[in-house]
Amino acid sequence: MCDAITKEFLNLKLGKCQIFLAFSKENELIATVQIQREHPDPDFCDEKSAYIEALEVRHEFLRRGIASTIMNFLEHHAKQVGIERLTLMVETNNTPAVALYQKLRFHGFKDSSWVWEGKEIPTICLEKRLTKI
Ligand SMILES: CC(C)(COP(=O)(O)OP(=O)(O)OC[C@H]1O[C@@H](n2cnc3c(N)ncnc32)[C@H](O)[C@@H]1OP(=O)(O)O)[C@@H](O)C(=O)NCCC(=O)NCCS
């Protein structure tokens, strides 16, 4: 556990989306991530696969292990509810996020892209197969 984070995470379920929030010991919101149980691309979500999105750590708290901690918490939760595979999409040039997911043992399964303000942005689709509890 990263020592900037409280032991409690807030875990909110909103339909097919689950939101995890992490707070500092001073009760500031410092990180968030979501798991989605539906996605328009069936490569990302099915009965046993869930899609991770919107991982973000507040600027002042970067490089203190907070993303790793909240992702490990999410992974533990996923296993408990029977999810066997996590997926996500990251922009190829997002060096911090690509390095983070590599360290967390996500692997690329296809290249993709999205369009932002008329520009095509290359992305990589990553997956991690979870070991059973
Ligand atoms: C990507 C992000 C979530 C990482 O959060 P973080 O709390 O700083 O990450 P951690 O401290 O847990 O870092 C774990 C590992 O990720 C990698 N990493 C994190 N930030 C990095 C950076 N700026 N440059 C290179 N590697 C980095 C390192 O391997 C690091 O391990 P190390 O510190 O032992 O070297 C954060 O930079 C962020 O919120 N970025 C903006 C939002 C975003 O891009 N989200 C991802 C969307 S797909």
mmCIF file of C-alpha atoms and ligand atoms in Angstrom:
data_model
loop_
_atom_site.group_PDB
_atom_site.id
_atom_site.type_symbol
_atom_site.label_atom_id
_atom_site.label_comp_id
_atom_site.label_asym_id
_atom_site.label_seq_id
_atom_site.Cartn_x
_atom_site.Cartn_y
_atom_site.Cartn_z
ATOM 1 C CA MET A 1 0.000 0.000 0.000
ATOM 2 C CA CYS A 2 1.339 3.427 -0.980
ATOM 3 C CA ASP A 3 1.573 5.524 2.191
ATOM 4 C CA ALA A 4 -0.059 8.608 0.596
ATOM 5 C CA ILE A 5 -3.337 6.715 0.315
ATOM 6 C CA THR A 6 -5.854 5.842 3.014
ATOM 7 C CA LYS A 7 -6.619 2.164 3.424
ATOM 8 C CA GLU A 8 -10.220 2.749 2.349
ATOM 9 C CA PHE A 9 -11.191 3.154 -1.272
ATOM 10 C CA LEU A 10 -14.622 4.347 -2.267
ATOM 11 C CA ASN A 11 -16.198 1.910 -4.687
ATOM 12 C CA LEU A 12 -19.335 3.186 -6.435
ATOM 13 C CA LYS A 13 -21.416 1.039 -8.770
ATOM 14 C CA LEU A 14 -23.434 2.906 -11.410
ATOM 15 C CA GLY A 15 -25.145 0.436 -13.719
ATOM 16 C CA LYS A 16 -22.463 -1.269 -15.817
ATOM 17 C CA CYS A 17 -19.765 1.130 -14.547
ATOM 18 C CA GLN A 18 -17.844 0.853 -11.314
ATOM 19 C CA ILE A 19 -15.838 3.850 -10.094
ATOM 20 C CA PHE A 20 -12.940 3.604 -7.655
ATOM 21 C CA LEU A 21 -11.806 6.722 -5.806
ATOM 22 C CA ALA A 22 -8.691 6.988 -3.653
ATOM 23 C CA PHE A 23 -8.240 9.610 -0.957
ATOM 24 C CA SER A 24 -5.196 10.969 0.835
ATOM 25 C CA LYS A 25 -4.926 10.796 4.606
ATOM 26 C CA GLU A 26 -6.157 14.421 4.555
ATOM 27 C CA ASN A 27 -9.278 13.275 2.668
ATOM 28 C CA GLU A 28 -8.354 14.829 -0.679
ATOM 29 C CA LEU A 29 -9.406 12.942 -3.780
ATOM 30 C CA ILE A 30 -6.106 11.847 -5.349
ATOM 31 C CA ALA A 31 -6.912 9.186 -7.917
ATOM 32 C CA THR A 32 -9.752 7.625 -9.824
ATOM 33 C CA VAL A 33 -10.303 4.717 -12.196
ATOM 34 C CA GLN A 34 -13.347 2.970 -13.668
ATOM 35 C CA ILE A 35 -14.259 -0.541 -14.751
ATOM 36 C CA GLN A 36 -16.847 -0.841 -17.513
ATOM 37 C CA ARG A 37 -18.818 -4.047 -18.072
ATOM 38 C CA GLU A 38 -19.941 -2.995 -21.562
ATOM 39 C CA HIS A 39 -18.090 -1.650 -24.584
ATOM 40 C CA PRO A 40 -19.092 -1.236 -28.246
ATOM 41 C CA ASP A 41 -16.062 -3.347 -29.283
ATOM 42 C CA PRO A 42 -16.592 -6.978 -28.137
ATOM 43 C CA ASP A 43 -12.783 -7.455 -27.951
ATOM 44 C CA PHE A 44 -12.853 -5.407 -24.749
ATOM 45 C CA CYS A 45 -15.836 -6.669 -22.794
ATOM 46 C CA ASP A 46 -17.685 -9.921 -22.423
ATOM 47 C CA GLU A 47 -18.964 -12.013 -19.555
ATOM 48 C CA LYS A 48 -15.439 -12.579 -18.216
ATOM 49 C CA SER A 49 -13.684 -9.421 -19.501
ATOM 50 C CA ALA A 50 -13.975 -5.849 -18.261
ATOM 51 C CA TYR A 51 -12.671 -2.578 -19.679
ATOM 52 C CA ILE A 52 -10.651 -0.125 -17.579
ATOM 53 C CA GLU A 53 -10.848 3.584 -18.283
ATOM 54 C CA ALA A 54 -10.302 7.067 -16.896
ATOM 55 C CA LEU A 55 -7.316 6.239 -14.702
ATOM 56 C CA GLU A 56 -6.003 9.530 -13.382
ATOM 57 C CA VAL A 57 -3.786 10.571 -10.488
ATOM 58 C CA ARG A 58 -3.693 14.179 -9.253
ATOM 59 C CA HIS A 59 -0.608 15.980 -10.444
ATOM 60 C CA GLU A 60 0.897 16.652 -6.976
ATOM 61 C CA PHE A 61 0.788 12.916 -6.205
ATOM 62 C CA LEU A 62 2.443 11.509 -9.325
ATOM 63 C CA ARG A 63 5.273 8.937 -9.117
ATOM 64 C CA ARG A 64 4.378 7.840 -5.598
ATOM 65 C CA GLY A 65 2.921 4.464 -6.508
ATOM 66 C CA ILE A 66 -0.689 5.644 -6.397
ATOM 67 C CA ALA A 67 -1.750 4.446 -9.863
ATOM 68 C CA SER A 68 -0.117 1.080 -9.149
ATOM 69 C CA THR A 69 -1.954 0.843 -5.818
ATOM 70 C CA ILE A 70 -5.391 1.699 -7.204
ATOM 71 C CA MET A 71 -4.862 -0.652 -10.190
ATOM 72 C CA ASN A 72 -3.865 -3.488 -7.837
ATOM 73 C CA PHE A 73 -6.968 -2.799 -5.772
ATOM 74 C CA LEU A 74 -9.121 -2.839 -8.922
ATOM 75 C CA GLU A 75 -7.506 -6.117 -10.009
ATOM 76 C CA HIS A 76 -8.200 -7.713 -6.646
ATOM 77 C CA HIS A 77 -11.822 -6.563 -6.818
ATOM 78 C CA ALA A 78 -12.143 -7.854 -10.409
ATOM 79 C CA LYS A 79 -10.964 -11.324 -9.379
ATOM 80 C CA GLN A 80 -13.423 -11.392 -6.509
ATOM 81 C CA VAL A 81 -16.358 -10.785 -8.858
ATOM 82 C CA GLY A 82 -15.200 -13.417 -11.351
ATOM 83 C CA ILE A 83 -13.574 -11.202 -13.987
ATOM 84 C CA GLU A 84 -10.780 -13.147 -15.698
ATOM 85 C CA ARG A 85 -9.423 -10.541 -18.112
ATOM 86 C CA LEU A 86 -8.918 -6.768 -17.927
ATOM 87 C CA THR A 87 -8.583 -4.618 -21.043
ATOM 88 C CA LEU A 88 -7.821 -0.987 -21.763
ATOM 89 C CA MET A 89 -6.733 1.383 -24.491
ATOM 90 C CA VAL A 90 -3.868 3.846 -24.208
ATOM 91 C CA GLU A 91 -2.444 6.438 -26.561
ATOM 92 C CA THR A 92 0.827 5.099 -27.969
ATOM 93 C CA ASN A 93 2.700 8.299 -27.040
ATOM 94 C CA ASN A 94 1.451 8.389 -23.416
ATOM 95 C CA THR A 95 4.832 7.315 -22.053
ATOM 96 C CA PRO A 96 3.933 7.326 -18.319
ATOM 97 C CA ALA A 97 0.781 5.247 -18.830
ATOM 98 C CA VAL A 98 2.407 2.802 -21.269
ATOM 99 C CA ALA A 99 5.276 2.271 -18.787
ATOM 100 C CA LEU A 100 2.821 1.818 -15.921
ATOM 101 C CA TYR A 101 0.761 -0.833 -17.744
ATOM 102 C CA GLN A 102 3.923 -2.624 -18.857
ATOM 103 C CA LYS A 103 5.065 -2.754 -15.243
ATOM 104 C CA LEU A 104 1.634 -4.097 -14.234
ATOM 105 C CA ARG A 105 2.032 -6.860 -16.875
ATOM 106 C CA PHE A 106 -0.552 -5.763 -19.417
ATOM 107 C CA HIS A 107 0.190 -6.948 -22.958
ATOM 108 C CA GLY A 108 -0.809 -5.481 -26.322
ATOM 109 C CA PHE A 109 -3.428 -7.425 -28.283
ATOM 110 C CA LYS A 110 -4.162 -5.012 -31.136
ATOM 111 C CA ASP A 111 -3.382 -1.560 -32.464
ATOM 112 C CA SER A 112 -6.161 0.942 -32.820
ATOM 113 C CA SER A 113 -6.798 4.695 -32.931
ATOM 114 C CA TRP A 114 -9.334 7.301 -31.953
ATOM 115 C CA VAL A 115 -10.190 10.680 -33.412
ATOM 116 C CA TRP A 116 -9.771 13.793 -31.300
ATOM 117 C CA GLU A 117 -10.517 17.236 -32.746
ATOM 118 C CA GLY A 118 -10.334 15.841 -36.287
ATOM 119 C CA LYS A 119 -6.920 14.201 -35.719
ATOM 120 C CA GLU A 120 -6.365 10.457 -35.669
ATOM 121 C CA ILE A 121 -4.446 9.422 -32.545
ATOM 122 C CA PRO A 122 -2.754 5.995 -32.513
ATOM 123 C CA THR A 123 -3.571 3.824 -29.527
ATOM 124 C CA ILE A 124 -2.663 0.371 -28.312
ATOM 125 C CA CYS A 125 -5.169 -2.063 -26.812
ATOM 126 C CA LEU A 126 -3.849 -3.921 -23.790
ATOM 127 C CA GLU A 127 -5.066 -6.908 -21.826
ATOM 128 C CA LYS A 128 -4.168 -8.757 -18.663
ATOM 129 C CA ARG A 129 -5.363 -12.261 -17.864
ATOM 130 C CA LEU A 130 -5.952 -12.555 -14.146
ATOM 131 C CA THR A 131 -4.871 -15.513 -12.095
ATOM 132 C CA LYS A 132 -7.743 -17.106 -10.203
ATOM 133 C CA ILE A 133 -7.973 -16.521 -6.443
HETATM 134 C C1 LIG B 1 -0.219 7.391 -15.906
HETATM 135 C C2 LIG B 1 -0.502 7.800 -14.468
HETATM 136 C C3 LIG B 1 -1.886 7.297 -14.059
HETATM 137 C C4 LIG B 1 0.596 7.178 -13.561
HETATM 138 O O1 LIG B 1 0.287 7.494 -12.193
HETATM 139 P P1 LIG B 1 1.388 7.412 -11.019
HETATM 140 O O2 LIG B 1 0.648 7.358 -9.723
HETATM 141 O O3 LIG B 1 2.363 8.507 -11.188
HETATM 142 O O4 LIG B 1 2.084 6.000 -11.323
HETATM 143 P P2 LIG B 1 2.966 5.131 -10.305
HETATM 144 O O5 LIG B 1 3.672 6.049 -9.343
HETATM 145 O O6 LIG B 1 2.149 4.037 -9.741
HETATM 146 O O7 LIG B 1 4.060 4.547 -11.312
HETATM 147 C C5 LIG B 1 4.226 3.149 -11.552
HETATM 148 C C6 LIG B 1 5.168 2.974 -12.730
HETATM 149 O O8 LIG B 1 4.621 3.569 -13.910
HETATM 150 C C7 LIG B 1 5.700 4.114 -14.709
HETATM 151 N N1 LIG B 1 5.586 5.575 -14.777
HETATM 152 C C8 LIG B 1 4.708 6.363 -14.105
HETATM 153 N N2 LIG B 1 4.886 7.657 -14.458
HETATM 154 C C9 LIG B 1 5.903 7.673 -15.347
HETATM 155 C C10 LIG B 1 6.545 8.716 -16.078
HETATM 156 N N3 LIG B 1 6.179 10.010 -15.950
HETATM 157 N N4 LIG B 1 7.532 8.387 -16.940
HETATM 158 C C11 LIG B 1 7.914 7.102 -17.099
HETATM 159 N N5 LIG B 1 7.351 6.051 -16.418
HETATM 160 C C12 LIG B 1 6.355 6.352 -15.563
HETATM 161 C C13 LIG B 1 6.990 3.720 -13.994
HETATM 162 O O9 LIG B 1 7.364 2.438 -14.473
HETATM 163 C C14 LIG B 1 6.513 3.622 -12.559
HETATM 164 O O10 LIG B 1 7.324 2.797 -11.750
HETATM 165 P P3 LIG B 1 8.613 3.458 -10.986
HETATM 166 O O11 LIG B 1 8.121 4.711 -10.306
HETATM 167 O O12 LIG B 1 9.036 2.370 -10.042
HETATM 168 O O13 LIG B 1 9.602 3.763 -12.059
HETATM 169 C C15 LIG B 1 -0.429 9.353 -14.292
HETATM 170 O O14 LIG B 1 0.738 9.811 -14.928
HETATM 171 C C16 LIG B 1 -1.639 10.122 -14.823
HETATM 172 O O15 LIG B 1 -2.644 10.328 -14.128
HETATM 173 N N6 LIG B 1 -1.525 10.565 -16.092
HETATM 174 C C17 LIG B 1 -2.623 11.362 -16.719
HETATM 175 C C18 LIG B 1 -3.837 10.523 -17.052
HETATM 176 C C19 LIG B 1 -3.496 9.333 -17.953
HETATM 177 O O16 LIG B 1 -2.740 9.451 -18.906
HETATM 178 N N7 LIG B 1 -4.116 8.202 -17.607
HETATM 179 C C20 LIG B 1 -3.955 6.972 -18.361
HETATM 180 C C21 LIG B 1 -5.069 6.870 -19.338
HETATM 181 S S1 LIG B 1 -4.945 5.380 -20.316
#
